[in-house]
Every structure is written in structure tokens, then in C-alpha cells.
mmCIF file of C-alpha atoms and ligand atoms in Angstrom:
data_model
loop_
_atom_site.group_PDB
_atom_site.id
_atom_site.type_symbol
_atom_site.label_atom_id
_atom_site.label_comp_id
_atom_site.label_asym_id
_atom_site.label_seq_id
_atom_site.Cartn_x
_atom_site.Cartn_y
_atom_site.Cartn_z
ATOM 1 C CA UNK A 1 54.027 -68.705 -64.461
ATOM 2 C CA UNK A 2 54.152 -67.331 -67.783
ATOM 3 C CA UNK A 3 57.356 -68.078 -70.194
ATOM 4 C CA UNK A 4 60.221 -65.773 -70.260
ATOM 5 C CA UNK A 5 61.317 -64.039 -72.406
ATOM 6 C CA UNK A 6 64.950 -65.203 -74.553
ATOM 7 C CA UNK A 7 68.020 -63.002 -74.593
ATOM 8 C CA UNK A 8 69.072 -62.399 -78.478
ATOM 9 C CA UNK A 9 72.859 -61.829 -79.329
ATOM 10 C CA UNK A 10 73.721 -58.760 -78.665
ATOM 11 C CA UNK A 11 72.603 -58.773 -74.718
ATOM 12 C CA UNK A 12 75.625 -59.037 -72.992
ATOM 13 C CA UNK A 13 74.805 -61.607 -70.405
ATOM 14 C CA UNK A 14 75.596 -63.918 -73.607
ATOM 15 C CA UNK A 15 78.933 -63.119 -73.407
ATOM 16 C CA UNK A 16 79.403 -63.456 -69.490
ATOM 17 C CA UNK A 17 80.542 -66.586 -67.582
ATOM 18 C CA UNK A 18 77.806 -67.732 -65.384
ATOM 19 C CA UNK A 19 78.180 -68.696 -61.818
ATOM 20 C CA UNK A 20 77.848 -71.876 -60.332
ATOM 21 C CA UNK A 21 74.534 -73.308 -58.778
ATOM 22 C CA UNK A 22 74.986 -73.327 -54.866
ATOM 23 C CA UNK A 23 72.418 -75.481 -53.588
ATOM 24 C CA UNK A 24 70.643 -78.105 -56.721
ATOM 25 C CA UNK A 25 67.519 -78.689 -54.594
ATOM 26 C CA UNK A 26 66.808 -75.200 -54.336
ATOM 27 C CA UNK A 27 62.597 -74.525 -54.744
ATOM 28 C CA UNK A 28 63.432 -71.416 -56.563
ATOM 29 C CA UNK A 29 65.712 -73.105 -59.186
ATOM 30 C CA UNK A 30 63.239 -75.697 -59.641
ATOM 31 C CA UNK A 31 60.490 -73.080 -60.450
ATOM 32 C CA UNK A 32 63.299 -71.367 -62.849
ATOM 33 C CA UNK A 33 63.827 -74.956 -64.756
ATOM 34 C CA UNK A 34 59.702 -75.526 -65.271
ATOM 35 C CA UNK A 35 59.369 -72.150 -66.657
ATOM 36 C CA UNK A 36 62.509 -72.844 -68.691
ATOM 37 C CA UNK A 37 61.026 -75.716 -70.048
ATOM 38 C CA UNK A 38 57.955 -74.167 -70.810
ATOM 39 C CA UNK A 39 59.799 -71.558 -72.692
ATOM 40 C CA UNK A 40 61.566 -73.803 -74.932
ATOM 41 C CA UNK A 41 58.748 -75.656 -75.830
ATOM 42 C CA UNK A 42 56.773 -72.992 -76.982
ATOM 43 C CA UNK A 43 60.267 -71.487 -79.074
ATOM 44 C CA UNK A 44 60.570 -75.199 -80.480
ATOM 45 C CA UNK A 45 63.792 -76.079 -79.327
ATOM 46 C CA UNK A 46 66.046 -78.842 -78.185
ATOM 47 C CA UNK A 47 67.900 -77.174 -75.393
ATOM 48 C CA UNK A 48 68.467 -73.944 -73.461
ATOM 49 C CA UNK A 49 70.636 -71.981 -71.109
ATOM 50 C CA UNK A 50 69.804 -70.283 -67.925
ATOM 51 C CA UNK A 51 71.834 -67.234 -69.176
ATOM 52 C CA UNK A 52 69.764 -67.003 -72.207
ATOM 53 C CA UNK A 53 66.385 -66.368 -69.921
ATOM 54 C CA UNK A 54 68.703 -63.433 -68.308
ATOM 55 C CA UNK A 55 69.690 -65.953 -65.180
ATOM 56 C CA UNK A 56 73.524 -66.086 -65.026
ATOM 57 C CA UNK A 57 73.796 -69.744 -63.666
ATOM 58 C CA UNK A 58 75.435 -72.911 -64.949
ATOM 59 C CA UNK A 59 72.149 -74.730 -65.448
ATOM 60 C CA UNK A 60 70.859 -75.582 -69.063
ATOM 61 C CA UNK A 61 68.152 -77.739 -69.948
ATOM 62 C CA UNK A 62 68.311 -80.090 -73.049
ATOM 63 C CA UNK A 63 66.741 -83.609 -74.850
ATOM 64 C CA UNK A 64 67.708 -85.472 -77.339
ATOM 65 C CA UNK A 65 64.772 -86.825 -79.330
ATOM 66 C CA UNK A 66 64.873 -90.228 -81.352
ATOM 67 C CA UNK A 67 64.498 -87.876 -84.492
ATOM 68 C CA UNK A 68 67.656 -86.378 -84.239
ATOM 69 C CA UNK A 69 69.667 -88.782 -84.167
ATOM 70 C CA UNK A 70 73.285 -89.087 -86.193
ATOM 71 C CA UNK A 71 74.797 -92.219 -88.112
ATOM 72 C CA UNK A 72 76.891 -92.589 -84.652
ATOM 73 C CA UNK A 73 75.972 -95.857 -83.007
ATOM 74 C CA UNK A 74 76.939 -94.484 -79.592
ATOM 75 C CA UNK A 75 74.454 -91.309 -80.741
ATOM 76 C CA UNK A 76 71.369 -92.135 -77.769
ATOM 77 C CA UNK A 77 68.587 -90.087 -77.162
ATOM 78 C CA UNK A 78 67.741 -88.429 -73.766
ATOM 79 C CA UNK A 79 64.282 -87.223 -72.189
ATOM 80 C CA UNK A 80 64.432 -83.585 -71.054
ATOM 81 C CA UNK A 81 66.981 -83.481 -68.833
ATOM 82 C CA UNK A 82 68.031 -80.044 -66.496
ATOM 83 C CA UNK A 83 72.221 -80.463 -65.727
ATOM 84 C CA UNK A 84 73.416 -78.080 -62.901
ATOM 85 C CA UNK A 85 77.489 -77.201 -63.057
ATOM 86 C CA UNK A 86 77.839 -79.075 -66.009
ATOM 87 C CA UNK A 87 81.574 -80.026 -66.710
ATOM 88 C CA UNK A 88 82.985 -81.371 -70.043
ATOM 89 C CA UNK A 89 86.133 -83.302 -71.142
ATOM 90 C CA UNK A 90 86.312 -84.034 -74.482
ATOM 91 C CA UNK A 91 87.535 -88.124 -75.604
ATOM 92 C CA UNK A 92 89.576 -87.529 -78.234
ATOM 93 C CA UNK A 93 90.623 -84.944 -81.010
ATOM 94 C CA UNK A 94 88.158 -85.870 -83.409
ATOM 95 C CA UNK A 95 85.763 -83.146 -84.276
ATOM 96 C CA UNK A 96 82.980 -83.166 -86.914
ATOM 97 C CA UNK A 97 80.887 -80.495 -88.401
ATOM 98 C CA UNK A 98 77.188 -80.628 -87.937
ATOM 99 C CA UNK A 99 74.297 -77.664 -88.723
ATOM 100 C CA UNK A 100 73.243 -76.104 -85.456
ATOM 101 C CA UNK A 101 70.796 -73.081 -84.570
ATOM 102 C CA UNK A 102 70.443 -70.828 -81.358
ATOM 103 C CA UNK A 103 67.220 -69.626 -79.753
ATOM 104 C CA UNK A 104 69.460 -66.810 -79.291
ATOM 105 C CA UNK A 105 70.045 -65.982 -82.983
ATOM 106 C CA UNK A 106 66.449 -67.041 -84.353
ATOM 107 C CA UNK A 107 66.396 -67.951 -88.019
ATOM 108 C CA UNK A 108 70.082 -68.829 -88.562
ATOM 109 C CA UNK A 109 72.019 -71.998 -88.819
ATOM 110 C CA UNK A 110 75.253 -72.335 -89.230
ATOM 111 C CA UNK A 111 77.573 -75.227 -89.897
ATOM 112 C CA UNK A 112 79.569 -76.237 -86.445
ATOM 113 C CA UNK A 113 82.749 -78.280 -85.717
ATOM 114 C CA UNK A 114 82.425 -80.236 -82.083
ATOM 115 C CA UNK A 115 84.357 -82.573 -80.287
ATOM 116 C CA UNK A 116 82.650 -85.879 -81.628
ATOM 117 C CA UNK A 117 83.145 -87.972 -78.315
ATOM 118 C CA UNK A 118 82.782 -85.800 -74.758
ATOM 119 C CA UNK A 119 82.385 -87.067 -71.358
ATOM 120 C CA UNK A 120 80.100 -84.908 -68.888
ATOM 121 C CA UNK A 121 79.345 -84.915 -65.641
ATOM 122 C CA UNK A 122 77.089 -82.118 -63.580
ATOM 123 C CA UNK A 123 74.629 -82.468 -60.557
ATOM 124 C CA UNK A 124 70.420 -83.204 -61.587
ATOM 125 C CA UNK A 125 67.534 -81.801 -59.672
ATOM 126 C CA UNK A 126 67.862 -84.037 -57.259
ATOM 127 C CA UNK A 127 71.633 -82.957 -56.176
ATOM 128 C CA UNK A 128 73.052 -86.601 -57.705
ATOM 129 C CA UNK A 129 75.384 -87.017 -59.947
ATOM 130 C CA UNK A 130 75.123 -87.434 -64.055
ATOM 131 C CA UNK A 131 77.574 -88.894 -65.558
ATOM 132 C CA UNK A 132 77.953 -89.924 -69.239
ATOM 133 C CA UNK A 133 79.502 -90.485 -72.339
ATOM 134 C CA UNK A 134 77.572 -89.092 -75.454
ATOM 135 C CA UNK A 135 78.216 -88.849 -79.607
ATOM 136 C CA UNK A 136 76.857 -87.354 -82.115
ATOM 137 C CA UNK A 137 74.273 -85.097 -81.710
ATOM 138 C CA UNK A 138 73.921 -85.737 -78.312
ATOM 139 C CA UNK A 139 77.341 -84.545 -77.479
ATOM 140 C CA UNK A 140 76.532 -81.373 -80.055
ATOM 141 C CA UNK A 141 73.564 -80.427 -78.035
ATOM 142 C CA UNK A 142 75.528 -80.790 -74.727
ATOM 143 C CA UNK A 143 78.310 -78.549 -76.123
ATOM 144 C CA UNK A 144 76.210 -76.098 -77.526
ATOM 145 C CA UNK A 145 74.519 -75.325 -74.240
ATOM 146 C CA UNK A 146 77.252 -75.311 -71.719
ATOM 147 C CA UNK A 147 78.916 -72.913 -74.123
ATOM 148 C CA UNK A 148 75.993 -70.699 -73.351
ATOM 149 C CA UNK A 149 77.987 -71.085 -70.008
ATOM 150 C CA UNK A 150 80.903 -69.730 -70.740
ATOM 151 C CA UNK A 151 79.442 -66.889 -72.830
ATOM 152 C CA UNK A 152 79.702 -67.944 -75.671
ATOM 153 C CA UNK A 153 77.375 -68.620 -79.147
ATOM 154 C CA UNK A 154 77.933 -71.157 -82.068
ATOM 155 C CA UNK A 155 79.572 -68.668 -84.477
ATOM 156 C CA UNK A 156 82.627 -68.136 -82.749
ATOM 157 C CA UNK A 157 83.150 -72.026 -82.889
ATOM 158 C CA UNK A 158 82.574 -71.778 -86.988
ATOM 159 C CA UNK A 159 85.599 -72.457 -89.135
ATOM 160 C CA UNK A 160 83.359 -71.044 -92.270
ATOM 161 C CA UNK A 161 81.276 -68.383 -91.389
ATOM 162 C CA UNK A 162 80.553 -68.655 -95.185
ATOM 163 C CA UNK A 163 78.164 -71.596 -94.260
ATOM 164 C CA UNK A 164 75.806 -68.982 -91.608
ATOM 165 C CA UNK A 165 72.802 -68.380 -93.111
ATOM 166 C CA UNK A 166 68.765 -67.802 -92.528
ATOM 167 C CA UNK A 167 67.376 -71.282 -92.374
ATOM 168 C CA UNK A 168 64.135 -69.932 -94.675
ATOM 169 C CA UNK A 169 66.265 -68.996 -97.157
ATOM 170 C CA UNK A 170 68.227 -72.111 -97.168
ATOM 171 C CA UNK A 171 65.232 -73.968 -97.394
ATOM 172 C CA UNK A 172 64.082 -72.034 -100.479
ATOM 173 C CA UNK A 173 67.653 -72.363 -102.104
ATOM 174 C CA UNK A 174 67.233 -75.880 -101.735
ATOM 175 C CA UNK A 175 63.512 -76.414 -102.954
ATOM 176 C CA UNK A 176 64.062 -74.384 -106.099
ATOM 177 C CA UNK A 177 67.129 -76.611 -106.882
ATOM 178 C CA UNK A 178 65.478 -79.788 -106.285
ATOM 179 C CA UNK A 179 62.687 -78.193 -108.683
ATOM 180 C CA UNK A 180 65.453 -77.395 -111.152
ATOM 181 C CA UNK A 181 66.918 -81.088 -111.108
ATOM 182 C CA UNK A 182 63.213 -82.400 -112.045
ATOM 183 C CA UNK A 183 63.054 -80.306 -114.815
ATOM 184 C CA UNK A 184 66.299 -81.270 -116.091
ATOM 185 C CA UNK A 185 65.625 -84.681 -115.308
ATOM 186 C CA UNK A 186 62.141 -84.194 -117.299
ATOM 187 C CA UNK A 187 63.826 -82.828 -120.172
ATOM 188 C CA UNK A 188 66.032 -85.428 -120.072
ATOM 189 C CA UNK A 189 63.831 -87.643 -121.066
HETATM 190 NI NI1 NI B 1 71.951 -71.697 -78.092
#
């Protein structure tokens, strides 16, 4: 099957609530989460939701790979993983900001608070049970996804919107002022 074809903001499906997944085992669902997968990997992501490929159900895939990784010891990485009626509770108040992007709004990151600690549970492939606690970015990528759920997008969880910006052009910003302290630090000298 070929890959489908990702929902930018804008479409309102983003802003719907999706319904729950009746039956896990479901053929047809399983057929929906390989062509999901195939469609992230050829965008390059880490995770997407069901809505975003125009199919308002509460499944999302997601992985967290051993590159990602945060300073948080309890921060673990996860193999491609497909959670069906996902349900978070967040341990905790703690929140901390981290830089997050959205096949949904290609090109722009933005800088996101999230509950730091979150316990989830939802139903696999196989109708069992997940369960787990996750941190760092592992818990970000988990959040970020099931809010795709509840129809909603990372900006709306920004307390500075003055931190969204095109990822090329922070790149650039960056290069030329790493170029400018070498020169400084040359003429130092
Ligand atoms: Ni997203």
C-alpha cells in the first residue's frame, strides 16, 4: 500500500476528538498502523497520530530512539510501538520545556512545557495491556501524540510563542553565530 498522505494544520480533523478503537485486533487497523509506519518513516519522524493520516481514532504510533534521549535517568528508549485508547495521568506538577516539531506543521519547532513524569496505559496490537511510567523525552513524545487525540497541536501548549520558529532558519541563526564567536575568538588572539 502506498503511504498516506499527512493532514497539515489547518484541516480540521486536527482539531476534533477522535473516537475510541472498538476492537484492537481488527485486520483493517492493523493494515492502517503498517501504512502509518511506513508514512512516518519516509516524513522522518518519531511518532504519529491516526487523525493526522485523516483516520479519527485514538491510535498513534511512536519510538523512542537511544539518540534522543534526555539527562533524565528514568528517560528509556522504546522500539516502534502502536498504543490503541491511550490514557494519561500525569505524576506530579513538574513540567519542563523541551523543543518539539509536528509532521503536521513541517519546518517549525517550537519550545514546549510537558508534564515531566506521566503514567500511560492503552491496549497494543495484540488487545493487552501497556502500562508504563516514562520521563523525559519519552513522556514528551507520548504527550505530543495523544494530544493529536484530543485535537490538539503543540502551539496551544506554548507559554512563548516567541520561541516558534522554522527549524532552517534556526539552524542558520545558529551557524552564523557560532561563525561569529570564532572570529572573535580569532581576533582575540
Ligand atoms: Ni504532531
Amino acid at each position: 500500500m502506498a503511504s498516506l498522505q499527512i493532514v497539515r494544520a489547518g484541516h480540521p480533523i486536527l482539531r476534533q476528538v477522535a473516537q475510541p478503537v472498538g476492537d484492537p485486533t481488527d485486520p483493517e487497523l492493523h493494515r492502517l498502523v503498517e501504512t502509518m509506519i511506513e508514512t512516518m518513516d519516509e516524513a522522518g519522524g518519531v511518532g504519529l497520530a491516526a487523525p493526522q493520516v485523516g483516520v479519527p481514532l485514538r491510535l498513534v504510533i511512536l519510538m523512542v530512539p537511544e539518540t534522543r534521549l534526555s539527562d533524565d535517568p528514568e528517560d528509556t528508549a522504546l522500539p516502534l510501538t502502536a498504543l490503541i485508547n491511550p490514557v494519561i495521568t500525569p505524576l506530579g506538577d513538574a513540567l519542563v520545556e523541551g523543543w518539539e516539531g509536528c509532521l503536521s506543521l513541517p519546518g517549525l519547532r517550537g519550545l514546549v512545557p510537558r508534564a515531566e513524569r506521566i503514567h500511560y496505559r492503552a491496549l497494543g496490537l495484540d488487545g493487552r495491556v501497556i502500562e508504563r511510567i516514562a520521563s523525559g523525552f519519552h513522556a514528551r513524545v507520548v504527550q505530543h501524540e495523544c494530544d493529536h487525540l484530543d485535537g490538539r497541536l503543540y502551539p496551544s501548549r506554548m507559554t512563548d510563542l516567541g520561541t516558534l520558529g522554522f527549524v532552517d532558519e534556526m539552524a542558520r541563526a545558529a551557524a552564523e553565530a557560532n561563525q561569529a564567536d570564532a572570529e572573535e575568538a580569532v581576533d582575540g588572539d
